[in-house]
CSV table of C-alpha atoms in Angstrom, one decimal:
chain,number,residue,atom,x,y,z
U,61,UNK,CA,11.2,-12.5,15.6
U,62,UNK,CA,14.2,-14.6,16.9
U,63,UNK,CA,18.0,-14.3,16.3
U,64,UNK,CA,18.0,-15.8,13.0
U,65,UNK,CA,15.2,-14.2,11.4
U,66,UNK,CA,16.0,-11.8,8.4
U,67,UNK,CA,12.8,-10.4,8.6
U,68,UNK,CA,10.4,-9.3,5.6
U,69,UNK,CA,12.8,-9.6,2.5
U,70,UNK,CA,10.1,-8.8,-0.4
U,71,UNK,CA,6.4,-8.3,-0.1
U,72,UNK,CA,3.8,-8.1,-2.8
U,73,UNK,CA,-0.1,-5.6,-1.7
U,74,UNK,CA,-2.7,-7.1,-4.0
U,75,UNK,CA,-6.4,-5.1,-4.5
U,76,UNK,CA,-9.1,-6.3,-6.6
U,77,UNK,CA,-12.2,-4.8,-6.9
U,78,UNK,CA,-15.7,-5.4,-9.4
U,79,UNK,CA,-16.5,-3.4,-11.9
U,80,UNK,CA,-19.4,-0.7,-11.3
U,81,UNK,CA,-22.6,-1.7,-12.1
U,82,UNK,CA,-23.7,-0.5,-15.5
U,83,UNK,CA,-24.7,3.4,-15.7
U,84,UNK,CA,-22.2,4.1,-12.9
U,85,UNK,CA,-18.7,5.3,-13.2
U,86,UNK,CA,-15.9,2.7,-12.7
U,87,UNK,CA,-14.2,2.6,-9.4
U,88,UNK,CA,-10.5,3.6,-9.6
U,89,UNK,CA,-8.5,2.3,-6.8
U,90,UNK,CA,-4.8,2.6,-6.7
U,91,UNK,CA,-2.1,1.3,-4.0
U,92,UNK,CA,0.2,4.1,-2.9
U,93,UNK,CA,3.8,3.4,-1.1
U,94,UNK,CA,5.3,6.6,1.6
U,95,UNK,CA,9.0,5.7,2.3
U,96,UNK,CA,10.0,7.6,5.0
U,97,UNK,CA,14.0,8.9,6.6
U,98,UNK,CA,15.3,7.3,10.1
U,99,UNK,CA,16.0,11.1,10.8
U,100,UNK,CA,12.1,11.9,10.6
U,101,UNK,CA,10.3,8.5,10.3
U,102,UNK,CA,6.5,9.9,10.8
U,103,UNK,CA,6.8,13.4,9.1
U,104,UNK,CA,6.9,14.1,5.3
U,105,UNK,CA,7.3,10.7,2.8
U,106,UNK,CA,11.0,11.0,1.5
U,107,UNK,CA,8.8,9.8,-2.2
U,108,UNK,CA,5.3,8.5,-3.0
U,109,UNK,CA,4.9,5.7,-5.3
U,110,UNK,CA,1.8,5.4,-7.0
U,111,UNK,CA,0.2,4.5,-10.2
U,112,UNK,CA,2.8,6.3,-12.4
U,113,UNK,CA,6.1,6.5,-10.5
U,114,UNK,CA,8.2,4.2,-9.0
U,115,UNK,CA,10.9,4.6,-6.2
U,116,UNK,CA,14.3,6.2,-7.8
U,117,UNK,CA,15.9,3.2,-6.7
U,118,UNK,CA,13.4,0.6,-8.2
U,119,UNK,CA,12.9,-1.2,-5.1
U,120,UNK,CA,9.3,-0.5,-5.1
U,121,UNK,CA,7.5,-0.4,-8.0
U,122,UNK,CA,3.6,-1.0,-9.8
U,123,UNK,CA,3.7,-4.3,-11.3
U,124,UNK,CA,-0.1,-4.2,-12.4
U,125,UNK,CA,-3.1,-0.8,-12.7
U,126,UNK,CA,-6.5,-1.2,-13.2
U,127,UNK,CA,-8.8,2.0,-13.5
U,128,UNK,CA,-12.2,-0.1,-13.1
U,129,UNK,CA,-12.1,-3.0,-12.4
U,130,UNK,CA,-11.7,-5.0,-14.9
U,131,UNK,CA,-9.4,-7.7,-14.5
U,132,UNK,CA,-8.5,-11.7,-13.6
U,133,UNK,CA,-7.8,-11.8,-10.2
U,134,UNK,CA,-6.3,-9.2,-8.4
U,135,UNK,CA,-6.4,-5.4,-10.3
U,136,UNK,CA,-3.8,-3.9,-9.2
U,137,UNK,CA,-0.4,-4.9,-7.7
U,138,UNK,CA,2.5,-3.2,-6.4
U,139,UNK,CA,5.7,-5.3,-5.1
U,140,UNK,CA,8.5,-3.8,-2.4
U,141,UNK,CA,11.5,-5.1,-2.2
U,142,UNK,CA,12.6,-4.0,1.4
U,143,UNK,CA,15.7,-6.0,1.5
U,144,UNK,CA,16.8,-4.1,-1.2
U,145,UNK,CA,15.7,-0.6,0.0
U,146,UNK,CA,18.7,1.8,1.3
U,147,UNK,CA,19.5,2.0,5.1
U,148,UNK,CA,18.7,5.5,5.7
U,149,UNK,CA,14.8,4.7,5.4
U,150,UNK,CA,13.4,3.6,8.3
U,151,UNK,CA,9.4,3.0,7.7
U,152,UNK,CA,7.7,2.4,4.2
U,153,UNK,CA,3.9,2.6,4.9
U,154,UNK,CA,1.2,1.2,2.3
U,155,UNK,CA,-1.9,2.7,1.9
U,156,UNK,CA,-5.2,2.5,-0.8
U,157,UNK,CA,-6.7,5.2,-2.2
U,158,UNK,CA,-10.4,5.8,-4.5
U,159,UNK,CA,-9.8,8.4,-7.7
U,160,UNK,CA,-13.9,9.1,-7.7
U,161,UNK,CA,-13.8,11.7,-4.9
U,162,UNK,CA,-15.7,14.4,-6.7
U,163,UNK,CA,-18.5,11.7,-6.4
U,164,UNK,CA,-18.1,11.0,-3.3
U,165,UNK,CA,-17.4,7.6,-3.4
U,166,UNK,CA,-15.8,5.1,-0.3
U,167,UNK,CA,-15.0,1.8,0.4
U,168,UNK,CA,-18.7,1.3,1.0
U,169,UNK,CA,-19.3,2.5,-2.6
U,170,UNK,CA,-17.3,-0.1,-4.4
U,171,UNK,CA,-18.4,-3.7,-5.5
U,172,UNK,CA,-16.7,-6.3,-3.6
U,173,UNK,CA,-13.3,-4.6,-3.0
U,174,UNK,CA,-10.1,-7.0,-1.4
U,175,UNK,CA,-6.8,-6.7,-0.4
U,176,UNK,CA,-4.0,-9.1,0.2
U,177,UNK,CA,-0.3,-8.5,1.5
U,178,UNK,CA,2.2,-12.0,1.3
U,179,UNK,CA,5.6,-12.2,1.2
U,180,UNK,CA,6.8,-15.0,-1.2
U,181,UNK,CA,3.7,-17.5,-0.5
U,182,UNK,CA,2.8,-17.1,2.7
U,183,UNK,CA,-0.1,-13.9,3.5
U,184,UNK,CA,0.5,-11.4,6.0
U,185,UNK,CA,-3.0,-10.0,6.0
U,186,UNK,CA,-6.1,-10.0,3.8
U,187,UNK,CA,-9.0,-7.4,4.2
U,188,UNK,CA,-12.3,-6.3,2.4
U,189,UNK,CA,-12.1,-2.8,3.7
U,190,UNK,CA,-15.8,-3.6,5.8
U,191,UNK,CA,-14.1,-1.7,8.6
U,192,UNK,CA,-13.4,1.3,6.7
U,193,UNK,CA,-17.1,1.4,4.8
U,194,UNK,CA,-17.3,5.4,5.1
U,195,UNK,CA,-13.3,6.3,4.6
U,196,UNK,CA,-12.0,7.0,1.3
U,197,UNK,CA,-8.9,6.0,1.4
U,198,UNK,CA,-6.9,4.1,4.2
U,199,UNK,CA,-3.5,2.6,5.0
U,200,UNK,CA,-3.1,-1.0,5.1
U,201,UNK,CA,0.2,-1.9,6.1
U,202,UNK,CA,3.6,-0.6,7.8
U,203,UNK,CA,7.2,-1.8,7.4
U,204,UNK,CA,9.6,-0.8,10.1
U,205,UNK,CA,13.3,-1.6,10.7
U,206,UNK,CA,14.1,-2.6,13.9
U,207,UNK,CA,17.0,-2.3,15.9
U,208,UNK,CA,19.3,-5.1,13.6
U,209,UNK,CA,18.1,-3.4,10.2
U,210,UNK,CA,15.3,-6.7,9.4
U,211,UNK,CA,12.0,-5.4,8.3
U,212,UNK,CA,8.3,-5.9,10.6
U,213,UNK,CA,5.5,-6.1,9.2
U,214,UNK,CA,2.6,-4.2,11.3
U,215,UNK,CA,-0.7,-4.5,9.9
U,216,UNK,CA,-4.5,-3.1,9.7
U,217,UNK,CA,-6.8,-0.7,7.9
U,218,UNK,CA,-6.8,2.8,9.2
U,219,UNK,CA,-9.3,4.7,7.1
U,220,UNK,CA,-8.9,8.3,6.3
U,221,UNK,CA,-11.0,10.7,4.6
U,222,UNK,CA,-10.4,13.3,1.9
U,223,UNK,CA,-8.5,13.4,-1.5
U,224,UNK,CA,-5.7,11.3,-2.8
U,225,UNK,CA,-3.0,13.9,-2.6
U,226,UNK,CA,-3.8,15.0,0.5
U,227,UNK,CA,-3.8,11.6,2.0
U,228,UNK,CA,-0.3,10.9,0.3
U,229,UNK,CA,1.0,13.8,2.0
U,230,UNK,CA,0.2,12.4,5.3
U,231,UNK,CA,-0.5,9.0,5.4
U,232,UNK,CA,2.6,8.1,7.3
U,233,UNK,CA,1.4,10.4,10.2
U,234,UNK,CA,-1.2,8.8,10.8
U,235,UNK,CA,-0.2,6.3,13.4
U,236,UNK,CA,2.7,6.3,15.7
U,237,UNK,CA,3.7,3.8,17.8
């Protein structure tokens, strides 16, 4: 990044998925969003967004939800508007979860799942969770400010495994610089 970058302004984390297979229960994958304080930016998330909440402030927010599967396109979208989001949070980290895990189902376990993170129309990453196959949930992407107040992006799937609201909880510990 250079002297007259802004950094990332507004980013939109895309997952699509297939339906099950008939005689198996739908996949239910949902995008969840930790922002977290410049005081403490790797302990608890200051909020959660996930499939029905959005940040206080409405700077990041569930734009689509699927619950199997069964859409055009992409399932399930959540935009973050990080230009927008108040100084005093330093680090807003992304992450995927699956609902099913009284079944035991993982990334391996769902039908041609895919992610995609752009800002305006360029994409910062795309993934189909191969690296992940056994996790249950993972993160997928980081924003950080840096030392002028402009946003990085730092990317890559970091699977984790166990249930949703655990995995909330903590997904911003996860990985430290």
């Amino acid at each position: 990044m250079n002297g007259l970058s802004k950094g990332i302004r507004k980013v939109e984390v895309a997952l699509r998925w297939d339906p099950s297979p008939a005689g198996e229960p739908p996949a239910d994958l949902d995008i969840v969003a930790g922002t977290y304080p410049a005081g403490d930016p790797y302990g608890a998330p200051s909020y959660v967004v996930h499939f029905d909440s959005r940040s206080p402030d409405g700077t990041i927010y569930l734009n689509r939800d699927s619950r199997d599967g069964k859409g055009f396109g992409f399932d399930e979208v959540m935009t973050l508007e990080l230009e927008r989001l108040d100084a005093r949070y330093a680090r807003v980290v992304v992450g995927v979860a699956i609902q099913q895990r009284s079944d035991g189902r993982t990334f391996g376990g769902v039908a041609n799942p895919g992610l995609r993170i752009r800002e305006g129309y360029t994409d910062l990453a795309a993934d189909d969770f191969g690296g992940v196959p056994g996790a249950a949930a993972a993160t997928v992407a980081e924003f950080v400010r840096d030392e002028t107040g402009a946003w990085e992006f730092r990317g890559g799937v970091h699977g984790f495994d166990g249930d949703p609201a655990t995995f909330a909880a903590t997904m911003g510990s996860a990985r430290r610089p």
